[in-house]
Amino acid sequence: MKYVAMIYGNQAKWDAFPAEAWPEAIARQEAFTRKYRESGELIGAYGLADAAAAQLVRREGGAPAVTDGPYLGTEEYPASFYLLDCDSRERAQEIAADMPLADTDPVELWPVLHESAADV
């Protein structure tokens, strides 16, 4: 079963993180990524741009109509997400709890209910 694990953030949170702590935080995150890629349970890890870079895209008259985003009016926004492929929900929970910042910030875990065929 596949799961999406999401980490949320906001600019104030990133600004408050001490600059000297970033190298260790990044190293811990890279070790996490390497560990679960090697186990085959991490399909991909993706960091997202700041919410100011988000756009809303609609179709108007058959053409894209683009406005500044994000869609949700909330203080926190998705900062990164991980696509997991696990044997059980419990295993996905264990991996999410093993994320380096999970002791201070929750990781949101969503089951993936549908996947398009790769040959379509």
CSV table of N, CA, C and O in Angstrom, one decimal:
chain,number,residue,atom,x,y,z
A,1,MET,N,0.9,-1.2,0.0
A,1,MET,CA,0.0,0.0,0.0
A,1,MET,C,0.9,1.2,0.0
A,1,MET,O,1.9,1.3,0.7
A,2,LYS,N,0.5,2.2,-0.8
A,2,LYS,CA,1.2,3.5,-0.8
A,2,LYS,C,0.6,4.5,0.1
A,2,LYS,O,-0.6,4.5,0.4
A,3,TYR,N,1.5,5.4,0.6
A,3,TYR,CA,1.2,6.4,1.6
A,3,TYR,C,1.9,7.7,1.2
A,3,TYR,O,3.1,7.6,0.7
A,4,VAL,N,1.3,8.8,1.4
A,4,VAL,CA,2.0,10.1,1.3
A,4,VAL,C,2.2,10.6,2.7
A,4,VAL,O,1.2,10.7,3.5
A,5,ALA,N,3.4,10.9,3.1
A,5,ALA,CA,3.7,11.5,4.3
A,5,ALA,C,4.1,13.0,4.1
A,5,ALA,O,5.0,13.3,3.2
A,6,MET,N,3.4,13.9,4.8
A,6,MET,CA,3.6,15.3,4.5
A,6,MET,C,4.1,16.1,5.8
A,6,MET,O,3.7,15.8,6.9
A,7,ILE,N,5.0,17.0,5.5
A,7,ILE,CA,5.5,17.9,6.5
A,7,ILE,C,5.1,19.3,6.2
A,7,ILE,O,5.1,19.7,5.0
A,8,TYR,N,4.6,20.0,7.2
A,8,TYR,CA,4.1,21.3,7.0
A,8,TYR,C,5.1,22.3,7.6
A,8,TYR,O,5.9,22.0,8.5
A,9,GLY,N,5.0,23.6,7.1
A,9,GLY,CA,5.9,24.6,7.6
A,9,GLY,C,5.3,26.0,7.3
A,9,GLY,O,4.2,26.1,6.8
A,10,ASN,N,6.0,27.0,7.7
A,10,ASN,CA,5.7,28.4,7.3
A,10,ASN,C,7.0,29.2,7.4
A,10,ASN,O,8.0,28.8,8.0
A,11,GLN,N,7.0,30.3,6.8
A,11,GLN,CA,8.2,31.1,6.8
A,11,GLN,C,8.7,31.5,8.1
A,11,GLN,O,9.9,31.5,8.4
A,12,ALA,N,7.8,31.8,9.1
A,12,ALA,CA,8.3,32.2,10.4
A,12,ALA,C,9.0,31.0,11.1
A,12,ALA,O,10.0,31.2,11.8
A,13,LYS,N,8.5,29.8,10.8
A,13,LYS,CA,9.2,28.6,11.4
A,13,LYS,C,10.6,28.5,10.8
A,13,LYS,O,11.6,28.2,11.5
A,14,TRP,N,10.7,28.6,9.5
A,14,TRP,CA,12.1,28.5,8.8
A,14,TRP,C,13.0,29.6,9.3
A,14,TRP,O,14.2,29.4,9.5
A,15,ASP,N,12.5,30.8,9.4
A,15,ASP,CA,13.3,31.9,9.9
A,15,ASP,C,13.8,31.8,11.3
A,15,ASP,O,14.9,32.2,11.6
A,16,ALA,N,13.0,31.1,12.1
A,16,ALA,CA,13.3,30.9,13.5
A,16,ALA,C,14.3,29.8,13.7
A,16,ALA,O,14.9,29.6,14.8
A,17,PHE,N,14.5,28.9,12.7
A,17,PHE,CA,15.4,27.8,12.8
A,17,PHE,C,16.9,28.3,12.8
A,17,PHE,O,17.2,29.0,11.8
A,18,PRO,N,17.7,28.1,13.8
A,18,PRO,CA,19.0,28.7,13.8
A,18,PRO,C,19.9,28.2,12.6
A,18,PRO,O,19.9,27.1,12.2
A,19,ALA,N,20.5,29.2,12.0
A,19,ALA,CA,21.3,28.9,10.8
A,19,ALA,C,22.4,27.8,11.0
A,19,ALA,O,22.6,27.0,10.1
A,20,GLU,N,23.0,27.8,12.2
A,20,GLU,CA,24.0,26.8,12.5
A,20,GLU,C,23.5,25.4,12.6
A,20,GLU,O,24.2,24.4,12.6
A,21,ALA,N,22.1,25.3,12.8
A,21,ALA,CA,21.5,24.0,12.9
A,21,ALA,C,21.1,23.3,11.6
A,21,ALA,O,20.8,22.1,11.6
A,22,TRP,N,21.1,24.1,10.5
A,22,TRP,CA,20.7,23.6,9.2
A,22,TRP,C,21.5,22.5,8.7
A,22,TRP,O,21.0,21.4,8.3
A,23,PRO,N,22.9,22.5,8.8
A,23,PRO,CA,23.7,21.4,8.2
A,23,PRO,C,23.4,20.1,8.9
A,23,PRO,O,23.2,19.1,8.2
A,24,GLU,N,23.2,20.1,10.2
A,24,GLU,CA,22.9,18.8,10.9
A,24,GLU,C,21.5,18.4,10.5
A,24,GLU,O,21.2,17.2,10.3
A,25,ALA,N,20.5,19.3,10.5
A,25,ALA,CA,19.1,18.9,10.1
A,25,ALA,C,19.1,18.3,8.7
A,25,ALA,O,18.4,17.3,8.5
A,26,ILE,N,19.8,18.9,7.8
A,26,ILE,CA,19.8,18.4,6.4
A,26,ILE,C,20.5,17.0,6.4
A,26,ILE,O,20.0,16.1,5.7
A,27,ALA,N,21.6,16.8,7.1
A,27,ALA,CA,22.3,15.6,7.2
A,27,ALA,C,21.4,14.5,7.7
A,27,ALA,O,21.4,13.3,7.2
A,28,ARG,N,20.6,14.8,8.8
A,28,ARG,CA,19.7,13.8,9.4
A,28,ARG,C,18.6,13.4,8.4
A,28,ARG,O,18.2,12.3,8.2
A,29,GLN,N,18.1,14.4,7.6
A,29,GLN,CA,17.1,14.2,6.6
A,29,GLN,C,17.6,13.3,5.5
A,29,GLN,O,16.9,12.4,5.0
A,30,GLU,N,18.8,13.6,5.0
A,30,GLU,CA,19.4,12.8,4.0
A,30,GLU,C,19.7,11.4,4.4
A,30,GLU,O,19.5,10.4,3.6
A,31,ALA,N,20.1,11.2,5.7
A,31,ALA,CA,20.3,9.8,6.2
A,31,ALA,C,18.9,9.1,6.2
A,31,ALA,O,18.9,7.9,5.9
A,32,PHE,N,17.9,9.7,6.7
A,32,PHE,CA,16.5,9.2,6.7
A,32,PHE,C,16.1,8.7,5.2
A,32,PHE,O,15.7,7.6,5.0
A,33,THR,N,16.3,9.6,4.3
A,33,THR,CA,16.0,9.4,2.9
A,33,THR,C,16.8,8.2,2.4
A,33,THR,O,16.2,7.3,1.7
A,34,ARG,N,18.1,8.1,2.6
A,34,ARG,CA,18.9,7.1,2.1
A,34,ARG,C,18.5,5.7,2.7
A,34,ARG,O,18.3,4.7,2.0
A,35,LYS,N,18.2,5.7,4.0
A,35,LYS,CA,17.8,4.5,4.7
A,35,LYS,C,16.5,3.9,4.1
A,35,LYS,O,16.5,2.7,3.8
A,36,TYR,N,15.5,4.7,3.8
A,36,TYR,CA,14.3,4.1,3.3
A,36,TYR,C,14.3,3.9,1.8
A,36,TYR,O,13.5,3.1,1.3
A,37,ARG,N,15.1,4.6,1.1
A,37,ARG,CA,15.3,4.3,-0.3
A,37,ARG,C,16.0,2.9,-0.5
A,37,ARG,O,15.6,2.1,-1.3
A,38,GLU,N,17.0,2.7,0.4
A,38,GLU,CA,17.7,1.4,0.3
A,38,GLU,C,16.7,0.3,0.7
A,38,GLU,O,16.9,-0.9,0.2
A,39,SER,N,15.8,0.5,1.6
A,39,SER,CA,14.8,-0.6,2.0
A,39,SER,C,13.8,-0.8,1.0
A,39,SER,O,13.1,-1.8,1.0
A,40,GLY,N,13.7,0.2,0.0
A,40,GLY,CA,12.7,0.1,-1.0
A,40,GLY,C,11.3,0.6,-0.6
A,40,GLY,O,10.4,0.6,-1.4
A,41,GLU,N,11.2,1.2,0.6
A,41,GLU,CA,9.9,1.7,1.1
A,41,GLU,C,9.7,3.2,0.7
A,41,GLU,O,8.6,3.7,0.8
A,42,LEU,N,10.8,3.9,0.4
A,42,LEU,CA,10.6,5.3,0.0
A,42,LEU,C,10.8,5.4,-1.5
A,42,LEU,O,11.8,5.1,-2.1
A,43,ILE,N,9.7,5.8,-2.2
A,43,ILE,CA,9.7,5.9,-3.6
A,43,ILE,C,10.2,7.2,-4.0
A,43,ILE,O,10.9,7.4,-5.0
A,44,GLY,N,9.9,8.3,-3.3
A,44,GLY,CA,10.4,9.6,-3.6
A,44,GLY,C,10.2,10.6,-2.5
A,44,GLY,O,9.3,10.4,-1.6
A,45,ALA,N,11.1,11.6,-2.4
A,45,ALA,CA,11.0,12.6,-1.4
A,45,ALA,C,11.1,14.0,-2.1
A,45,ALA,O,12.0,14.1,-3.0
A,46,TYR,N,10.2,14.9,-1.8
A,46,TYR,CA,10.1,16.1,-2.6
A,46,TYR,C,9.9,17.3,-1.7
A,46,TYR,O,9.0,17.3,-0.9
A,47,GLY,N,10.8,18.3,-1.8
A,47,GLY,CA,10.7,19.5,-1.1
A,47,GLY,C,10.0,20.5,-1.9
A,47,GLY,O,10.2,20.6,-3.1
A,48,LEU,N,9.0,21.3,-1.4
A,48,LEU,CA,8.2,22.2,-2.1
A,48,LEU,C,8.8,23.6,-1.9
A,48,LEU,O,9.3,24.0,-0.9
A,49,ALA,N,8.5,24.5,-2.9
A,49,ALA,CA,8.9,25.9,-2.8
A,49,ALA,C,8.0,26.6,-1.7
A,49,ALA,O,7.0,26.1,-1.3
A,50,ASP,N,8.4,27.8,-1.3
A,50,ASP,CA,7.6,28.6,-0.4
A,50,ASP,C,6.2,28.8,-1.0
A,50,ASP,O,6.0,28.8,-2.2
A,51,ALA,N,5.3,29.0,-0.1
A,51,ALA,CA,3.9,29.2,-0.5
A,51,ALA,C,3.7,30.4,-1.4
A,51,ALA,O,2.8,30.4,-2.3
A,52,ALA,N,4.6,31.3,-1.4
A,52,ALA,CA,4.5,32.5,-2.3
A,52,ALA,C,4.7,32.1,-3.7
A,52,ALA,O,4.3,32.8,-4.6
A,53,ALA,N,5.3,30.9,-4.0
A,53,ALA,CA,5.5,30.5,-5.3
A,53,ALA,C,4.4,29.6,-5.9
A,53,ALA,O,4.3,29.3,-7.1
A,54,ALA,N,3.4,29.3,-5.0
A,54,ALA,CA,2.3,28.5,-5.5
A,54,ALA,C,1.4,29.3,-6.4
A,54,ALA,O,1.2,30.5,-6.3
A,55,GLN,N,0.8,28.5,-7.3
A,55,GLN,CA,-0.2,29.1,-8.3
A,55,GLN,C,-1.4,28.3,-8.4
A,55,GLN,O,-1.4,27.1,-8.1
A,56,LEU,N,-2.5,28.9,-8.7
A,56,LEU,CA,-3.8,28.3,-8.9
A,56,LEU,C,-4.0,28.3,-10.4
A,56,LEU,O,-3.9,29.3,-11.1
A,57,VAL,N,-4.3,27.1,-11.0
A,57,VAL,CA,-4.5,27.0,-12.4
A,57,VAL,C,-6.0,26.5,-12.6
A,57,VAL,O,-6.4,25.5,-12.1
A,58,ARG,N,-6.7,27.2,-13.4
A,58,ARG,CA,-8.0,26.9,-13.9
A,58,ARG,C,-8.1,26.9,-15.4
A,58,ARG,O,-7.1,27.4,-16.0
A,59,ARG,N,-9.2,26.4,-15.9
A,59,ARG,CA,-9.3,26.4,-17.4
A,59,ARG,C,-10.5,27.4,-17.7
A,59,ARG,O,-11.6,27.3,-17.1
A,60,GLU,N,-10.2,28.4,-18.5
A,60,GLU,CA,-11.2,29.3,-18.9
A,60,GLU,C,-11.1,29.5,-20.4
A,60,GLU,O,-10.1,29.8,-21.0
A,61,GLY,N,-12.2,29.1,-21.1
A,61,GLY,CA,-12.3,29.2,-22.5
A,61,GLY,C,-11.3,28.2,-23.2
A,61,GLY,O,-10.8,28.5,-24.2
A,62,GLY,N,-11.0,27.1,-22.5
A,62,GLY,CA,-10.1,26.1,-23.1
A,62,GLY,C,-8.6,26.4,-22.8
A,62,GLY,O,-7.7,25.7,-23.3
A,63,ALA,N,-8.3,27.5,-22.2
A,63,ALA,CA,-6.9,27.9,-21.9
A,63,ALA,C,-6.6,28.0,-20.4
A,63,ALA,O,-7.5,28.3,-19.6
A,64,PRO,N,-5.3,27.8,-20.0
A,64,PRO,CA,-5.0,28.0,-18.6
A,64,PRO,C,-5.2,29.4,-18.1
A,64,PRO,O,-4.9,30.3,-18.8
A,65,ALA,N,-5.9,29.5,-17.0
A,65,ALA,CA,-6.0,30.8,-16.3
A,65,ALA,C,-5.3,30.7,-15.0
A,65,ALA,O,-5.7,29.9,-14.1
A,66,VAL,N,-4.2,31.4,-14.8
A,66,VAL,CA,-3.3,31.3,-13.7
A,66,VAL,C,-3.4,32.5,-12.8
A,66,VAL,O,-3.3,33.6,-13.2
A,67,THR,N,-3.5,32.2,-11.5
A,67,THR,CA,-3.5,33.3,-10.4
A,67,THR,C,-2.5,32.8,-9.4
A,67,THR,O,-2.2,31.6,-9.2
A,68,ASP,N,-2.1,33.8,-8.5
A,68,ASP,CA,-1.2,33.4,-7.4
A,68,ASP,C,-1.9,32.6,-6.4
A,68,ASP,O,-3.1,32.8,-6.2
A,69,GLY,N,-1.3,31.7,-5.8
A,69,GLY,CA,-1.8,30.8,-4.8
A,69,GLY,C,-1.3,31.2,-3.4
A,69,GLY,O,-0.8,32.3,-3.3
A,70,PRO,N,-1.3,30.4,-2.4
A,70,PRO,CA,-1.8,29.0,-2.5
A,70,PRO,C,-3.4,29.0,-2.4
A,70,PRO,O,-4.0,30.0,-2.0
A,71,TYR,N,-3.9,27.9,-2.6
A,71,TYR,CA,-5.4,27.7,-2.6
A,71,TYR,C,-5.9,27.8,-1.2
A,71,TYR,O,-6.9,28.5,-0.9
A,72,LEU,N,-5.2,27.1,-0.2
A,72,LEU,CA,-5.7,27.2,1.2
A,72,LEU,C,-5.2,28.4,1.9
A,72,LEU,O,-4.0,28.8,1.7
A,73,GLY,N,-6.1,29.1,2.6
A,73,GLY,CA,-5.8,30.3,3.3
A,73,GLY,C,-5.4,29.9,4.7
A,73,GLY,O,-6.2,30.0,5.7
A,74,THR,N,-4.2,29.4,4.9
A,74,THR,CA,-3.7,28.9,6.2
A,74,THR,C,-2.3,29.4,6.5
A,74,THR,O,-1.6,29.7,5.6
A,75,GLU,N,-1.9,29.4,7.7
A,75,GLU,CA,-0.6,29.9,8.1
A,75,GLU,C,0.4,28.9,7.7
A,75,GLU,O,1.5,29.2,7.2
A,76,GLU,N,0.1,27.6,7.8
A,76,GLU,CA,1.1,26.5,7.5
A,76,GLU,C,0.7,26.0,6.1
A,76,GLU,O,-0.4,26.0,5.7
A,77,TYR,N,1.7,25.5,5.4
A,77,TYR,CA,1.6,25.0,4.1
A,77,TYR,C,2.4,23.7,3.9
A,77,TYR,O,3.4,23.6,4.7
A,78,PRO,N,2.1,22.9,2.9
A,78,PRO,CA,3.0,21.7,2.7
A,78,PRO,C,4.4,22.2,2.4
A,78,PRO,O,4.6,23.0,1.5
A,79,ALA,N,5.4,21.7,3.1
A,79,ALA,CA,6.8,22.0,2.8
A,79,ALA,C,7.5,20.9,2.1
A,79,ALA,O,8.4,21.2,1.3
A,80,SER,N,7.1,19.6,2.3
A,80,SER,CA,7.7,18.5,1.6
A,80,SER,C,6.8,17.3,1.8
A,80,SER,O,5.9,17.3,2.6
A,81,PHE,N,6.9,16.4,0.8
A,81,PHE,CA,6.1,15.2,0.9
A,81,PHE,C,7.0,14.0,0.5
A,81,PHE,O,7.9,14.1,-0.3
A,82,TYR,N,6.6,12.8,1.0
A,82,TYR,CA,7.3,11.6,0.7
A,82,TYR,C,6.3,10.5,0.3
A,82,TYR,O,5.3,10.4,0.9
A,83,LEU,N,6.7,9.8,-0.8
A,83,LEU,CA,5.8,8.7,-1.2
A,83,LEU,C,6.4,7.4,-0.8
A,83,LEU,O,7.5,7.1,-1.1
A,84,LEU,N,5.6,6.7,0.1
A,84,LEU,CA,6.1,5.5,0.7
A,84,LEU,C,5.3,4.3,0.1
A,84,LEU,O,4.1,4.4,-0.3
A,85,ASP,N,5.9,3.2,0.0
A,85,ASP,CA,5.3,1.9,-0.4
A,85,ASP,C,5.6,0.9,0.7
A,85,ASP,O,6.7,0.4,0.9
A,86,CYS,N,4.6,0.6,1.6
A,86,CYS,CA,4.8,-0.2,2.8
A,86,CYS,C,3.8,-1.4,2.8
A,86,CYS,O,2.8,-1.4,2.2
A,87,ASP,N,4.2,-2.4,3.5
A,87,ASP,CA,3.4,-3.6,3.6
A,87,ASP,C,2.2,-3.4,4.5
A,87,ASP,O,1.2,-4.2,4.4
A,88,SER,N,2.2,-2.4,5.4
A,88,SER,CA,1.1,-2.2,6.3
A,88,SER,C,1.0,-0.7,6.7
A,88,SER,O,2.0,0.0,6.6
A,89,ARG,N,-0.1,-0.3,7.2
A,89,ARG,CA,-0.3,1.0,7.7
A,89,ARG,C,0.6,1.2,8.9
A,89,ARG,O,1.2,2.3,9.1
A,90,GLU,N,0.8,0.2,9.7
A,90,GLU,CA,1.7,0.3,10.9
A,90,GLU,C,3.1,0.6,10.5
A,90,GLU,O,3.8,1.4,11.1
A,91,ARG,N,3.5,0.0,9.4
A,91,ARG,CA,4.9,0.2,8.9
A,91,ARG,C,5.0,1.6,8.4
A,91,ARG,O,6.0,2.3,8.7
A,92,ALA,N,4.0,2.1,7.7
A,92,ALA,CA,4.1,3.5,7.3
A,92,ALA,C,4.1,4.5,8.5
A,92,ALA,O,4.8,5.5,8.4
A,93,GLN,N,3.4,4.2,9.5
A,93,GLN,CA,3.4,5.0,10.7
A,93,GLN,C,4.8,5.0,11.4
A,93,GLN,O,5.3,6.0,11.8
A,94,GLU,N,5.5,3.8,11.4
A,94,GLU,CA,6.8,3.7,11.9
A,94,GLU,C,7.8,4.6,11.2
A,94,GLU,O,8.6,5.2,11.7
A,95,ILE,N,7.7,4.5,9.8
A,95,ILE,CA,8.6,5.3,9.0
A,95,ILE,C,8.3,6.8,9.2
A,95,ILE,O,9.3,7.6,9.4
A,96,ALA,N,7.1,7.2,9.3
A,96,ALA,CA,6.7,8.6,9.5
A,96,ALA,C,7.3,9.1,10.8
A,96,ALA,O,7.8,10.2,11.0
A,97,ALA,N,7.2,8.2,11.8
A,97,ALA,CA,7.7,8.6,13.2
A,97,ALA,C,9.2,8.6,13.2
A,97,ALA,O,9.8,9.2,14.1
A,98,ASP,N,9.9,8.0,12.3
A,98,ASP,CA,11.3,8.0,12.2
A,98,ASP,C,11.9,9.3,11.5
A,98,ASP,O,13.1,9.5,11.5
A,99,MET,N,11.0,10.1,10.9
A,99,MET,CA,11.5,11.3,10.3
A,99,MET,C,12.2,12.2,11.4
A,99,MET,O,11.7,12.3,12.5
A,100,PRO,N,13.3,12.8,11.0
A,100,PRO,CA,14.1,13.5,12.0
A,100,PRO,C,13.3,14.6,12.8
A,100,PRO,O,13.6,14.7,14.0
A,101,LEU,N,12.4,15.3,12.3
A,101,LEU,CA,11.7,16.3,13.1
A,101,LEU,C,10.4,15.8,13.6
A,101,LEU,O,9.6,16.6,14.2
A,102,ALA,N,10.1,14.5,13.6
A,102,ALA,CA,8.8,14.0,14.0
A,102,ALA,C,8.7,14.1,15.6
A,102,ALA,O,7.5,14.1,16.1
A,103,ASP,N,9.8,14.3,16.3
A,103,ASP,CA,9.6,14.5,17.7
A,103,ASP,C,9.2,15.9,18.1
A,103,ASP,O,8.7,16.1,19.2
A,104,THR,N,9.2,16.9,17.2
A,104,THR,CA,8.7,18.2,17.5
A,104,THR,C,7.6,18.6,16.6
A,104,THR,O,6.8,19.5,17.0
A,105,ASP,N,7.5,18.1,15.4
A,105,ASP,CA,6.4,18.4,14.5
A,105,ASP,C,5.7,17.2,13.9
A,105,ASP,O,6.4,16.2,13.5
A,106,PRO,N,4.4,17.1,13.9
A,106,PRO,CA,3.7,15.9,13.4
A,106,PRO,C,4.0,15.8,11.9
A,106,PRO,O,4.2,16.7,11.1
A,107,VAL,N,3.9,14.5,11.4
A,107,VAL,CA,3.9,14.2,10.0
A,107,VAL,C,2.6,13.7,9.7
A,107,VAL,O,2.0,12.8,10.3
A,108,GLU,N,2.0,14.3,8.6
A,108,GLU,CA,0.6,13.9,8.2
A,108,GLU,C,0.7,12.7,7.2
A,108,GLU,O,1.5,12.8,6.3
A,109,LEU,N,0.0,11.6,7.5
A,109,LEU,CA,0.1,10.4,6.7
A,109,LEU,C,-1.3,10.1,6.0
A,109,LEU,O,-2.3,10.0,6.7
A,110,TRP,N,-1.2,10.0,4.7
A,110,TRP,CA,-2.4,9.8,3.9
A,110,TRP,C,-2.3,8.5,3.1
A,110,TRP,O,-1.3,8.4,2.3
A,111,PRO,N,-3.2,7.6,3.2
A,111,PRO,CA,-3.2,6.4,2.3
A,111,PRO,C,-3.5,6.9,0.9
A,111,PRO,O,-4.3,7.8,0.6
A,112,VAL,N,-2.8,6.3,-0.1
A,112,VAL,CA,-3.1,6.5,-1.5
A,112,VAL,C,-4.1,5.5,-1.9
A,112,VAL,O,-3.8,4.3,-1.9
A,113,LEU,N,-5.3,5.9,-2.3
A,113,LEU,CA,-6.3,5.0,-2.7
A,113,LEU,C,-6.4,4.5,-4.1
A,113,LEU,O,-6.9,3.5,-4.5
A,114,HIS,N,-5.8,5.3,-5.0
A,114,HIS,CA,-5.8,5.0,-6.4
A,114,HIS,C,-4.5,5.4,-7.1
A,114,HIS,O,-3.9,6.5,-6.8
A,115,GLU,N,-4.1,4.6,-8.0
A,115,GLU,CA,-2.8,4.9,-8.7
A,115,GLU,C,-3.2,4.6,-10.2
A,115,GLU,O,-3.6,3.5,-10.5
A,116,SER,N,-2.9,5.5,-11.1
A,116,SER,CA,-3.1,5.3,-12.5
A,116,SER,C,-2.1,4.2,-13.0
A,116,SER,O,-1.0,4.2,-12.5
A,117,ALA,N,-2.6,3.5,-14.0
A,117,ALA,CA,-1.7,2.5,-14.6
A,117,ALA,C,-0.5,3.2,-15.2
A,117,ALA,O,-0.6,4.3,-15.8
A,118,ALA,N,0.7,2.6,-15.1
A,118,ALA,CA,1.9,3.2,-15.7
A,118,ALA,C,1.9,3.2,-17.2
A,118,ALA,O,2.6,4.0,-17.8
A,119,ASP,N,1.2,2.3,-17.8
A,119,ASP,CA,1.2,2.2,-19.3
A,119,ASP,C,0.1,3.0,-20.0
A,119,ASP,O,-0.1,2.8,-21.2
A,120,VAL,N,-0.6,3.9,-19.3
A,120,VAL,CA,-1.7,4.6,-19.9
A,120,VAL,C,-1.1,5.8,-20.6
A,120,VAL,O,-0.2,6.5,-20.2
